[in-house]
Amino acid sequence: MATLELYQVCKRFGAASALTPTSLQVADGEFVVLVGPSGCGKSTLLRMIAGLESPSGGEIRIGGRCVNAQEPSARDIAMVFQNYALYPHMSVRENLSYALKLRKLERAEITRRVDWAVDLLGLQPLLARKPGELSGGQRQRVAMGRAIVREPQLFLFDEPLSNLDARLRNHMRVEIKQLHRRLGTTTVYVTHDQVEAMTLAQRMVVMNHGRIEQVGTPEEVYAQPASAFVAGFLGAPPMNLLAARVSAEGTHVLVEDLAPLPLSAPQPARAGRAVTLGLRPEALLPDVDGCWTVTLNLIESLGGEMLLHAGVGKQACVLRIATTTSPWREGDTLRVNVASTALHLFDADSGQRLPS
Amino acid sequence: MKRQWLRRSGLLLLALLLALPLYAALIAASHAPGDLLGRLPWLPGNRLLHNLRTVLGAGLPGSPSVLRMLGNSLVMALGIALGKLTLATLSAYAVVYFRFPLRHTAFVLILSSLMLPLEVRFYPTFQVSAGLHLLNSYGVLIVPLIASATATFLLRQFFASMPPSLLDAARMDGAGPMQFFLHSALPLARTPLAALFVLEFVYGWNQYLWPLLTTTDARYATVVMGMQGLINAGTSFALPRWDLVMTTALLALLPPLLVLLLAQRWFIRGLTDIEK
Ligand SMILES: Nc1ncnc2c1ncn2[C@@H]1O[C@H](COP(=O)(O)OP(=O)(O)OP(=O)(O)O)[C@@H](O)[C@H]1O
Ligand SMILES: [Mg+2]
């Protein structure tokens, strides 16, 4: 087990920049999730850590040692790929032991480690099969087995669950989390699925366009998104982002055609300027004395709760209400209240969070 | 229903047409020379085994032993097929997995040689072989023919279609270039390799002009090329020995057929699903 440190690591493919200089520290034993939309550079960053891609600049340290010049196999890392990348012509047992054989470990030691991984992941009945004869979830498990038999300092996962169906994904997610509990190996996990990110991460790194937008625990990132991008990326459904303006005195925020909302932290420096107002779907509460009137366009029932798609002034937003039956119908108008502590303000141009 | 019947009878007709010369050879090979004078009997005779024994034992007077010619053909066909596969696998592997200067140019050059039939380069190749004192040897039968654009191209396509993450996984596991080649690339390519082996074996076995040009010593005669001499030898008798000539022809047909039958399953899979 080891720490992982990135200092100003960047990557260019020809003229195109895939990753702007990025720094990140991962503590020993920590589970860090890189999350972001497709093409934001998550895989590129992970592959540079693995040594499969060489950085255009910066330094990568594992356990305090700079590994920039080291071959992937010398870095003592194991990686699980999105398409599993099992060796199709080898049996499950051979897949598990291949890396150990290449390292010329003693036969007894190889057997011990393979048996241990087989026990841990329940692969016993599959040992003689070829990857082509396994289901997606089984292949996934073998891929994890192949990673853990190496007893590496660092685990890398690149969207390991995205080829599985929803149920299996939930199941494997829990298995990965338990595996990390048991082994305590430092892990970097890439996903574009925010549920995976929120549930697995001890710390999550939200990326966008080759940059890190925010680093923090899932709770921090959810409660205090550092930018409008992060706010709009996390949560299902994500935070409502409304074009708004700070009042002339800097004490209220104004959304067109709606009543002003008082700010808990006045913004005198931004008085009269445009901002983006962020409201979580659960922050808008129906209330007969509410300050805003919204029009319901569409009602979606999720069983235990409802999503109300509503027009607020000229803009649209989503409300989430914990109720099983809706007293409203599409087309109704509704009064809602907004808690002043639930307001998130972002700079309209840069998208950066404004202190509140 | 009717269309299918038509199609089937069409296929049957074609098959019969193709089988006809073979049948004629079989008839000629199973009769005494006297029965073949000016006519071809309709039904096979009973002298096939006798003729086989004669051909394989004594051979035809005035021509090299058929057994030796078959052996030469086998050496040549195996040498060419294995040589082609070795060269093609290595060059396809290099072109796909190594970044070296002019890598693309190298591949285009190999590919463009696909357009040149073997006969076009007979003269220069002959000159080079003669200059190296290779004439009349097994070397000259094999070495100049073991470069194969077709096999290189097919194997390149195969390697290029393997998922790149396989290489990534192997690199993470600590496999070097040769280990990846021996442990992963080669075993995965066994279907296309088997198919190519069949093709190239038949190609090598059927070489006619090149052995004729480069070997004058009867010790190196191959059976396909030696057939010509056999016909001369066989028809120089008062009673032409077409029975023995045709027996030899049948023998010459057998090995490629055998290879094809043995590798049929692989052959079809290798040509149809290049994937894996
Ligand atoms: N080998 C390459 N050559 C050129 N450009 C590349 C290469 N690999 C990645 N890129 C570019 O770098 C950027 C980041 O790619 P990357 O694969 O890291 O995205 P990602 O965040 O992993 O996306 P996804 O969620 O779709 O996997 C993309 O714009 C991509 O087009
Ligand atoms: Mg990716």
PDB file of C-alpha atoms in Angstrom, chain B:
ATOM      1  CA  MET B   1     -39.163 -25.125 -53.295  1.00  0.00           C
ATOM      2  CA  LYS B   2     -38.655 -25.299 -57.028  1.00  0.00           C
ATOM      3  CA  ARG B   3     -35.918 -22.664 -56.906  1.00  0.00           C
ATOM      4  CA  GLN B   4     -34.068 -24.644 -54.308  1.00  0.00           C
ATOM      5  CA  TRP B   5     -34.308 -27.782 -56.402  1.00  0.00           C
ATOM      6  CA  LEU B   6     -32.922 -25.875 -59.372  1.00  0.00           C
ATOM      7  CA  ARG B   7     -30.075 -24.505 -57.340  1.00  0.00           C
ATOM      8  CA  ARG B   8     -29.220 -27.929 -55.967  1.00  0.00           C
ATOM      9  CA  SER B   9     -29.170 -29.600 -59.351  1.00  0.00           C
ATOM     10  CA  GLY B  10     -27.022 -26.760 -60.656  1.00  0.00           C
ATOM     11  CA  LEU B  11     -24.528 -27.310 -57.858  1.00  0.00           C
ATOM     12  CA  LEU B  12     -24.596 -31.043 -58.445  1.00  0.00           C
ATOM     13  CA  LEU B  13     -23.863 -30.547 -62.119  1.00  0.00           C
ATOM     14  CA  LEU B  14     -20.896 -28.323 -61.344  1.00  0.00           C
ATOM     15  CA  ALA B  15     -19.586 -30.828 -58.814  1.00  0.00           C
ATOM     16  CA  LEU B  16     -19.848 -33.608 -61.371  1.00  0.00           C
ATOM     17  CA  LEU B  17     -18.086 -31.499 -63.960  1.00  0.00           C
ATOM     18  CA  LEU B  18     -15.225 -30.899 -61.539  1.00  0.00           C
ATOM     19  CA  ALA B  19     -15.075 -34.539 -60.534  1.00  0.00           C
ATOM     20  CA  LEU B  20     -15.002 -35.823 -64.083  1.00  0.00           C
ATOM     21  CA  PRO B  21     -11.249 -35.486 -64.731  1.00  0.00           C
ATOM     22  CA  LEU B  22     -10.587 -37.056 -61.352  1.00  0.00           C
ATOM     23  CA  TYR B  23     -12.799 -39.965 -62.304  1.00  0.00           C
ATOM     24  CA  ALA B  24     -11.002 -40.336 -65.602  1.00  0.00           C
ATOM     25  CA  ALA B  25      -7.684 -40.414 -63.754  1.00  0.00           C
ATOM     26  CA  LEU B  26      -9.025 -43.015 -61.377  1.00  0.00           C
ATOM     27  CA  ILE B  27     -10.171 -45.197 -64.269  1.00  0.00           C
ATOM     28  CA  ALA B  28      -6.878 -44.880 -66.075  1.00  0.00           C
ATOM     29  CA  ALA B  29      -4.999 -45.678 -62.885  1.00  0.00           C
ATOM     30  CA  SER B  30      -6.939 -48.853 -62.268  1.00  0.00           C
ATOM     31  CA  HIS B  31      -6.553 -50.570 -65.639  1.00  0.00           C
ATOM     32  CA  ALA B  32      -3.820 -52.327 -67.521  1.00  0.00           C
ATOM     33  CA  PRO B  33      -2.149 -50.187 -70.222  1.00  0.00           C
ATOM     34  CA  GLY B  34      -3.659 -52.383 -72.911  1.00  0.00           C
ATOM     35  CA  ASP B  35      -7.210 -51.464 -71.855  1.00  0.00           C
ATOM     36  CA  LEU B  36      -6.480 -47.791 -72.393  1.00  0.00           C
ATOM     37  CA  LEU B  37      -5.453 -47.989 -76.027  1.00  0.00           C
ATOM     38  CA  GLY B  38      -7.554 -45.468 -77.885  1.00  0.00           C
ATOM     39  CA  ARG B  39     -10.428 -45.574 -75.402  1.00  0.00           C
ATOM     40  CA  LEU B  40     -11.371 -45.001 -71.779  1.00  0.00           C
ATOM     41  CA  PRO B  41     -13.435 -47.687 -70.029  1.00  0.00           C
ATOM     42  CA  TRP B  42     -16.516 -46.528 -68.162  1.00  0.00           C
ATOM     43  CA  LEU B  43     -15.891 -48.398 -64.950  1.00  0.00           C
ATOM     44  CA  PRO B  44     -12.758 -48.610 -62.765  1.00  0.00           C
ATOM     45  CA  GLY B  45     -10.694 -51.750 -63.134  1.00  0.00           C
ATOM     46  CA  ASN B  46      -8.948 -53.819 -60.497  1.00  0.00           C
ATOM     47  CA  ARG B  47      -5.304 -52.872 -61.041  1.00  0.00           C
ATOM     48  CA  LEU B  48      -5.149 -49.779 -58.817  1.00  0.00           C
ATOM     49  CA  LEU B  49      -3.233 -51.467 -56.022  1.00  0.00           C
ATOM     50  CA  HIS B  50      -0.920 -53.155 -58.461  1.00  0.00           C
ATOM     51  CA  ASN B  51      -0.215 -49.857 -60.211  1.00  0.00           C
ATOM     52  CA  LEU B  52       0.321 -48.109 -56.893  1.00  0.00           C
ATOM     53  CA  ARG B  53       2.846 -50.719 -55.889  1.00  0.00           C
ATOM     54  CA  THR B  54       4.655 -50.384 -59.205  1.00  0.00           C
ATOM     55  CA  VAL B  55       4.794 -46.589 -59.042  1.00  0.00           C
ATOM     56  CA  LEU B  56       5.900 -46.400 -55.434  1.00  0.00           C
ATOM     57  CA  GLY B  57       8.295 -49.309 -55.792  1.00  0.00           C
ATOM     58  CA  ALA B  58      10.134 -49.402 -59.079  1.00  0.00           C
ATOM     59  CA  GLY B  59       8.738 -46.178 -60.508  1.00  0.00           C
ATOM     60  CA  LEU B  60       8.771 -45.504 -64.207  1.00  0.00           C
ATOM     61  CA  PRO B  61      11.880 -46.453 -66.060  1.00  0.00           C
ATOM     62  CA  GLY B  62      13.936 -43.378 -66.919  1.00  0.00           C
ATOM     63  CA  SER B  63      12.448 -41.064 -64.297  1.00  0.00           C
ATOM     64  CA  PRO B  64      13.244 -40.450 -60.608  1.00  0.00           C
ATOM     65  CA  SER B  65      11.443 -42.446 -57.967  1.00  0.00           C
ATOM     66  CA  VAL B  66       7.943 -41.184 -57.292  1.00  0.00           C
ATOM     67  CA  LEU B  67       8.427 -41.628 -53.583  1.00  0.00           C
ATOM     68  CA  ARG B  68      11.410 -39.319 -53.705  1.00  0.00           C
ATOM     69  CA  MET B  69       9.455 -36.754 -55.704  1.00  0.00           C
ATOM     70  CA  LEU B  70       6.614 -36.879 -53.189  1.00  0.00           C
ATOM     71  CA  GLY B  71       9.145 -36.370 -50.422  1.00  0.00           C
ATOM     72  CA  ASN B  72      10.655 -33.396 -52.240  1.00  0.00           C
ATOM     73  CA  SER B  73       7.229 -31.885 -52.710  1.00  0.00           C
ATOM     74  CA  LEU B  74       6.469 -32.358 -49.036  1.00  0.00           C
ATOM     75  CA  VAL B  75       9.715 -30.663 -48.017  1.00  0.00           C
ATOM     76  CA  MET B  76       9.045 -27.794 -50.379  1.00  0.00           C
ATOM     77  CA  ALA B  77       5.378 -27.318 -49.421  1.00  0.00           C
ATOM     78  CA  LEU B  78       6.056 -27.566 -45.690  1.00  0.00           C
ATOM     79  CA  GLY B  79       9.075 -25.300 -45.948  1.00  0.00           C
ATOM     80  CA  ILE B  80       7.173 -22.683 -47.898  1.00  0.00           C
ATOM     81  CA  ALA B  81       4.086 -22.827 -45.687  1.00  0.00           C
ATOM     82  CA  LEU B  82       5.989 -22.684 -42.396  1.00  0.00           C
ATOM     83  CA  GLY B  83       8.402 -20.075 -43.726  1.00  0.00           C
ATOM     84  CA  LYS B  84       5.594 -17.879 -44.942  1.00  0.00           C
ATOM     85  CA  LEU B  85       3.726 -18.131 -41.671  1.00  0.00           C
ATOM     86  CA  THR B  86       6.824 -17.348 -39.617  1.00  0.00           C
ATOM     87  CA  LEU B  87       7.790 -14.320 -41.665  1.00  0.00           C
ATOM     88  CA  ALA B  88       4.236 -13.049 -42.006  1.00  0.00           C
ATOM     89  CA  THR B  89       3.429 -13.402 -38.301  1.00  0.00           C
ATOM     90  CA  LEU B  90       6.572 -11.590 -37.256  1.00  0.00           C
ATOM     91  CA  SER B  91       6.182  -8.763 -39.744  1.00  0.00           C
ATOM     92  CA  ALA B  92       2.471  -8.327 -39.030  1.00  0.00           C
ATOM     93  CA  TYR B  93       3.246  -8.240 -35.302  1.00  0.00           C
ATOM     94  CA  ALA B  94       5.949  -5.650 -35.859  1.00  0.00           C
ATOM     95  CA  VAL B  95       3.742  -3.471 -38.040  1.00  0.00           C
ATOM     96  CA  VAL B  96       0.865  -3.517 -35.560  1.00  0.00           C
ATOM     97  CA  TYR B  97       2.610  -3.305 -32.202  1.00  0.00           C
ATOM     98  CA  PHE B  98       5.874  -1.445 -32.706  1.00  0.00           C
ATOM     99  CA  ARG B  99       6.348   2.206 -33.468  1.00  0.00           C
ATOM    100  CA  PHE B 100       9.335   2.467 -35.773  1.00  0.00           C
ATOM    101  CA  PRO B 101      10.215   4.965 -38.491  1.00  0.00           C
ATOM    102  CA  LEU B 102       8.479   4.291 -41.809  1.00  0.00           C
ATOM    103  CA  ARG B 103       6.233   1.713 -40.227  1.00  0.00           C
ATOM    104  CA  HIS B 104       3.332   2.634 -42.462  1.00  0.00           C
ATOM    105  CA  THR B 105       5.542   2.764 -45.543  1.00  0.00           C
ATOM    106  CA  ALA B 106       6.827  -0.695 -44.738  1.00  0.00           C
ATOM    107  CA  PHE B 107       3.318  -2.037 -44.592  1.00  0.00           C
ATOM    108  CA  VAL B 108       2.282  -0.324 -47.828  1.00  0.00           C
ATOM    109  CA  LEU B 109       5.354  -1.779 -49.541  1.00  0.00           C
ATOM    110  CA  ILE B 110       4.482  -5.272 -48.365  1.00  0.00           C
ATOM    111  CA  LEU B 111       0.913  -4.762 -49.438  1.00  0.00           C
ATOM    112  CA  SER B 112       1.816  -3.453 -52.878  1.00  0.00           C
ATOM    113  CA  SER B 113       3.854  -6.573 -53.570  1.00  0.00           C
ATOM    114  CA  LEU B 114       0.486  -8.303 -53.434  1.00  0.00           C
ATOM    115  CA  MET B 115      -0.122  -6.889 -56.899  1.00  0.00           C
ATOM    116  CA  LEU B 116       2.952  -8.560 -58.363  1.00  0.00           C
ATOM    117  CA  PRO B 117       2.479 -12.158 -59.426  1.00  0.00           C
ATOM    118  CA  LEU B 118       5.369 -14.463 -58.661  1.00  0.00           C
ATOM    119  CA  GLU B 119       6.233 -14.891 -62.339  1.00  0.00           C
ATOM    120  CA  VAL B 120       7.078 -11.205 -62.695  1.00  0.00           C
ATOM    121  CA  ARG B 121      10.080 -11.558 -60.439  1.00  0.00           C
ATOM    122  CA  PHE B 122      11.278 -14.918 -61.728  1.00  0.00           C
ATOM    123  CA  TYR B 123      14.158 -13.485 -63.699  1.00  0.00           C
ATOM    124  CA  PRO B 124      15.736 -11.327 -60.961  1.00  0.00           C
ATOM    125  CA  THR B 125      15.043 -13.959 -58.319  1.00  0.00           C
ATOM    126  CA  PHE B 126      16.676 -16.569 -60.500  1.00  0.00           C
ATOM    127  CA  GLN B 127      19.715 -14.326 -60.974  1.00  0.00           C
ATOM    128  CA  VAL B 128      20.062 -13.791 -57.259  1.00  0.00           C
ATOM    129  CA  SER B 129      19.629 -17.486 -56.488  1.00  0.00           C
ATOM    130  CA  ALA B 130      22.197 -18.421 -59.110  1.00  0.00           C
ATOM    131  CA  GLY B 131      24.581 -15.782 -57.781  1.00  0.00           C
ATOM    132  CA  LEU B 132      24.261 -17.305 -54.319  1.00  0.00           C
ATOM    133  CA  HIS B 133      24.919 -20.782 -55.748  1.00  0.00           C
ATOM    134  CA  LEU B 134      21.565 -21.921 -54.533  1.00  0.00           C
ATOM    135  CA  LEU B 135      20.412 -23.683 -57.695  1.00  0.00           C
ATOM    136  CA  ASN B 136      19.670 -27.373 -57.293  1.00  0.00           C
ATOM    137  CA  SER B 137      19.037 -27.400 -53.579  1.00  0.00           C
ATOM    138  CA  TYR B 138      16.091 -27.469 -51.222  1.00  0.00           C
ATOM    139  CA  GLY B 139      17.009 -23.909 -50.313  1.00  0.00           C
ATOM    140  CA  VAL B 140      16.186 -22.567 -53.758  1.00  0.00           C
ATOM    141  CA  LEU B 141      12.861 -24.380 -53.740  1.00  0.00           C
ATOM    142  CA  ILE B 142      11.836 -22.748 -50.469  1.00  0.00           C
ATOM    143  CA  VAL B 143      13.632 -19.556 -49.493  1.00  0.00           C
ATOM    144  CA  PRO B 144      12.768 -17.291 -52.455  1.00  0.00           C
ATOM    145  CA  LEU B 145       9.087 -18.090 -52.039  1.00  0.00           C
ATOM    146  CA  ILE B 146       8.565 -17.542 -48.330  1.00  0.00           C
ATOM    147  CA  ALA B 147       7.656 -13.850 -48.359  1.00  0.00           C
ATOM    148  CA  SER B 148       3.894 -13.502 -48.372  1.00  0.00           C
ATOM    149  CA  ALA B 149       1.972 -10.267 -48.681  1.00  0.00           C
ATOM    150  CA  THR B 150      -1.363 -12.033 -48.368  1.00  0.00           C
ATOM    151  CA  ALA B 151      -0.509 -13.739 -45.108  1.00  0.00           C
ATOM    152  CA  THR B 152       1.102 -10.583 -43.713  1.00  0.00           C
ATOM    153  CA  PHE B 153      -1.962  -8.577 -44.616  1.00  0.00           C
ATOM    154  CA  LEU B 154      -4.436 -11.054 -43.107  1.00  0.00           C
ATOM    155  CA  LEU B 155      -2.459 -11.373 -39.904  1.00  0.00           C
ATOM    156  CA  ARG B 156      -2.024  -7.623 -39.628  1.00  0.00           C
ATOM    157  CA  GLN B 157      -5.796  -7.254 -39.839  1.00  0.00           C
ATOM    158  CA  PHE B 158      -6.149  -9.909 -37.198  1.00  0.00           C
ATOM    159  CA  PHE B 159      -3.707  -8.315 -34.779  1.00  0.00           C
ATOM    160  CA  ALA B 160      -5.177  -4.876 -35.391  1.00  0.00           C
ATOM    161  CA  SER B 161      -8.625  -6.201 -34.517  1.00  0.00           C
ATOM    162  CA  MET B 162      -7.536  -7.524 -31.119  1.00  0.00           C
ATOM    163  CA  PRO B 163      -8.712  -5.193 -28.328  1.00  0.00           C
ATOM    164  CA  PRO B 164      -5.912  -2.780 -27.397  1.00  0.00           C
ATOM    165  CA  SER B 165      -6.692  -3.295 -23.729  1.00  0.00           C
ATOM    166  CA  LEU B 166      -5.328  -6.831 -24.068  1.00  0.00           C
ATOM    167  CA  LEU B 167      -1.909  -5.351 -24.691  1.00  0.00           C
ATOM    168  CA  ASP B 168      -2.441  -2.927 -21.814  1.00  0.00           C
ATOM    169  CA  ALA B 169      -3.332  -5.799 -19.513  1.00  0.00           C
ATOM    170  CA  ALA B 170      -0.270  -7.755 -20.599  1.00  0.00           C
ATOM    171  CA  ARG B 171       1.953  -4.744 -20.014  1.00  0.00           C
ATOM    172  CA  MET B 172       0.501  -4.300 -16.535  1.00  0.00           C
ATOM    173  CA  ASP B 173       1.112  -7.976 -15.881  1.00  0.00           C
ATOM    174  CA  GLY B 174       4.727  -7.501 -16.844  1.00  0.00           C
ATOM    175  CA  ALA B 175       4.831  -9.238 -20.217  1.00  0.00           C
ATOM    176  CA  GLY B 176       7.533  -7.949 -22.567  1.00  0.00           C
ATOM    177  CA  PRO B 177       7.133  -7.793 -26.366  1.00  0.00           C
ATOM    178  CA  MET B 178       8.295 -11.363 -26.940  1.00  0.00           C
ATOM    179  CA  GLN B 179       6.217 -12.685 -24.055  1.00  0.00           C
ATOM    180  CA  PHE B 180       3.123 -10.954 -25.356  1.00  0.00           C
ATOM    181  CA  PHE B 181       3.872 -12.439 -28.766  1.00  0.00           C
ATOM    182  CA  LEU B 182       4.415 -15.983 -27.536  1.00  0.00           C
ATOM    183  CA  HIS B 183       1.805 -16.087 -24.760  1.00  0.00           C
ATOM    184  CA  SER B 184      -0.997 -14.032 -26.267  1.00  0.00           C
ATOM    185  CA  ALA B 185      -0.694 -12.942 -29.893  1.00  0.00           C
ATOM    186  CA  LEU B 186       0.391 -16.307 -31.281  1.00  0.00           C
ATOM    187  CA  PRO B 187      -2.130 -18.527 -29.458  1.00  0.00           C
ATOM    188  CA  LEU B 188      -4.913 -16.114 -30.312  1.00  0.00           C
ATOM    189  CA  ALA B 189      -3.941 -16.159 -33.974  1.00  0.00           C
ATOM    190  CA  ARG B 190      -4.074 -19.923 -34.266  1.00  0.00           C
ATOM    191  CA  THR B 191      -7.253 -20.018 -36.363  1.00  0.00           C
ATOM    192  CA  PRO B 192      -6.050 -17.613 -39.052  1.00  0.00           C
ATOM    193  CA  LEU B 193      -2.667 -19.334 -38.918  1.00  0.00           C
ATOM    194  CA  ALA B 194      -4.245 -22.728 -39.532  1.00  0.00           C
ATOM    195  CA  ALA B 195      -6.245 -21.381 -42.460  1.00  0.00           C
ATOM    196  CA  LEU B 196      -3.183 -19.729 -43.933  1.00  0.00           C
ATOM    197  CA  PHE B 197      -1.172 -22.899 -43.456  1.00  0.00           C
ATOM    198  CA  VAL B 198      -3.619 -24.825 -45.633  1.00  0.00           C
ATOM    199  CA  LEU B 199      -3.592 -22.159 -48.335  1.00  0.00           C
ATOM    200  CA  GLU B 200       0.169 -21.866 -48.398  1.00  0.00           C
ATOM    201  CA  PHE B 201       0.760 -25.607 -48.240  1.00  0.00           C
ATOM    202  CA  VAL B 202      -1.354 -26.107 -51.338  1.00  0.00           C
ATOM    203  CA  TYR B 203       0.371 -23.140 -52.960  1.00  0.00           C
ATOM    204  CA  GLY B 204       3.786 -24.619 -52.234  1.00  0.00           C
ATOM    205  CA  TRP B 205       2.785 -28.111 -53.316  1.00  0.00           C
ATOM    206  CA  ASN B 206       1.467 -26.853 -56.652  1.00  0.00           C
ATOM    207  CA  GLN B 207       4.556 -24.835 -57.609  1.00  0.00           C
ATOM    208  CA  TYR B 208       5.536 -25.827 -61.109  1.00  0.00           C
ATOM    209  CA  LEU B 209       7.518 -23.191 -62.976  1.00  0.00           C
ATOM    210  CA  TRP B 210       9.929 -22.264 -60.196  1.00  0.00           C
ATOM    211  CA  PRO B 211      11.179 -25.791 -59.441  1.00  0.00           C
ATOM    212  CA  LEU B 212      11.386 -26.418 -63.166  1.00  0.00           C
ATOM    213  CA  LEU B 213      13.637 -23.352 -63.615  1.00  0.00           C
ATOM    214  CA  THR B 214      15.870 -23.810 -60.626  1.00  0.00           C
ATOM    215  CA  THR B 215      16.402 -27.556 -60.308  1.00  0.00           C
ATOM    216  CA  THR B 216      17.870 -29.541 -63.126  1.00  0.00           C
ATOM    217  CA  ASP B 217      19.142 -32.314 -60.902  1.00  0.00           C
ATOM    218  CA  ALA B 218      16.507 -35.060 -60.768  1.00  0.00           C
ATOM    219  CA  ARG B 219      17.236 -35.548 -57.065  1.00  0.00           C
ATOM    220  CA  TYR B 220      15.324 -32.339 -56.354  1.00  0.00           C
ATOM    221  CA  ALA B 221      12.393 -32.932 -58.684  1.00  0.00           C
ATOM    222  CA  THR B 222       8.983 -32.348 -57.117  1.00  0.00           C
ATOM    223  CA  VAL B 223       6.053 -34.446 -58.106  1.00  0.00           C
ATOM    224  CA  VAL B 224       4.045 -31.670 -59.773  1.00  0.00           C
ATOM    225  CA  MET B 225       6.987 -30.671 -61.881  1.00  0.00           C
ATOM    226  CA  GLY B 226       8.165 -34.263 -62.369  1.00  0.00           C
ATOM    227  CA  MET B 227       4.822 -35.137 -63.881  1.00  0.00           C
ATOM    228  CA  GLN B 228       6.014 -33.627 -67.136  1.00  0.00           C
ATOM    229  CA  GLY B 229       9.005 -35.939 -67.220  1.00  0.00           C
ATOM    230  CA  LEU B 230       6.774 -38.844 -66.286  1.00  0.00           C
ATOM    231  CA  ILE B 231       4.521 -38.239 -69.246  1.00  0.00           C
ATOM    232  CA  ASN B 232       7.545 -38.210 -71.518  1.00  0.00           C
ATOM    233  CA  ALA B 233       8.901 -41.353 -69.911  1.00  0.00           C
ATOM    234  CA  GLY B 234       5.521 -43.086 -69.893  1.00  0.00           C
ATOM    235  CA  THR B 235       4.641 -42.381 -73.483  1.00  0.00           C
ATOM    236  CA  SER B 236       8.031 -43.392 -74.843  1.00  0.00           C
ATOM    237  CA  PHE B 237       7.041 -47.051 -74.587  1.00  0.00           C
ATOM    238  CA  ALA B 238       5.381 -48.857 -77.411  1.00  0.00           C
ATOM    239  CA  LEU B 239       2.446 -49.264 -75.080  1.00  0.00           C
ATOM    240  CA  PRO B 240       2.028 -45.831 -73.361  1.00  0.00           C
ATOM    241  CA  ARG B 241       1.894 -46.304 -69.575  1.00  0.00           C
ATOM    242  CA  TRP B 242      -0.970 -43.908 -68.907  1.00  0.00           C
ATOM    243  CA  ASP B 243      -1.993 -46.149 -66.057  1.00  0.00           C
ATOM    244  CA  LEU B 244       1.212 -45.372 -64.166  1.00  0.00           C
ATOM    245  CA  VAL B 245       1.160 -41.662 -65.047  1.00  0.00           C
ATOM    246  CA  MET B 246      -2.379 -41.313 -63.732  1.00  0.00           C
ATOM    247  CA  THR B 247      -1.581 -43.273 -60.591  1.00  0.00           C
ATOM    248  CA  THR B 248       1.189 -40.799 -59.890  1.00  0.00           C
ATOM    249  CA  ALA B 249      -1.158 -37.904 -60.584  1.00  0.00           C
ATOM    250  CA  LEU B 250      -3.612 -39.283 -58.040  1.00  0.00           C
ATOM    251  CA  LEU B 251      -0.810 -39.635 -55.518  1.00  0.00           C
ATOM    252  CA  ALA B 252       0.218 -36.035 -56.149  1.00  0.00           C
ATOM    253  CA  LEU B 253      -3.306 -34.894 -55.396  1.00  0.00           C
ATOM    254  CA  LEU B 254      -3.564 -36.634 -52.083  1.00  0.00           C
ATOM    255  CA  PRO B 255      -1.428 -34.602 -49.651  1.00  0.00           C
ATOM    256  CA  PRO B 256      -3.057 -31.198 -50.293  1.00  0.00           C
ATOM    257  CA  LEU B 257      -6.428 -32.885 -50.022  1.00  0.00           C
ATOM    258  CA  LEU B 258      -5.433 -34.518 -46.777  1.00  0.00           C
ATOM    259  CA  VAL B 259      -4.201 -31.246 -45.297  1.00  0.00           C
ATOM    260  CA  LEU B 260      -7.393 -29.512 -46.341  1.00  0.00           C
ATOM    261  CA  LEU B 261      -9.609 -32.221 -44.864  1.00  0.00           C
ATOM    262  CA  LEU B 262      -7.701 -32.355 -41.603  1.00  0.00           C
ATOM    263  CA  ALA B 263      -7.772 -28.594 -41.161  1.00  0.00           C
ATOM    264  CA  GLN B 264     -11.193 -28.007 -42.672  1.00  0.00           C
ATOM    265  CA  ARG B 265     -12.855 -26.818 -39.492  1.00  0.00           C
ATOM    266  CA  TRP B 266     -10.036 -24.392 -38.705  1.00  0.00           C
ATOM    267  CA  PHE B 267      -9.792 -23.361 -42.313  1.00  0.00           C
ATOM    268  CA  ILE B 268     -13.383 -22.222 -42.589  1.00  0.00           C
ATOM    269  CA  ARG B 269     -13.385 -20.529 -39.198  1.00  0.00           C
ATOM    270  CA  GLY B 270     -10.125 -18.776 -39.974  1.00  0.00           C
ATOM    271  CA  LEU B 271     -11.386 -17.326 -43.215  1.00  0.00           C
ATOM    272  CA  THR B 272     -14.842 -16.364 -42.008  1.00  0.00           C
ATOM    273  CA  ASP B 273     -14.385 -14.904 -38.540  1.00  0.00           C
ATOM    274  CA  ILE B 274     -11.221 -12.893 -38.488  1.00  0.00           C
ATOM    275  CA  GLU B 275     -12.322 -11.603 -35.054  1.00  0.00           C
ATOM    276  CA  LYS B 276     -11.146 -14.489 -32.928  1.00  0.00           C
TER     277      LYS B 276
END
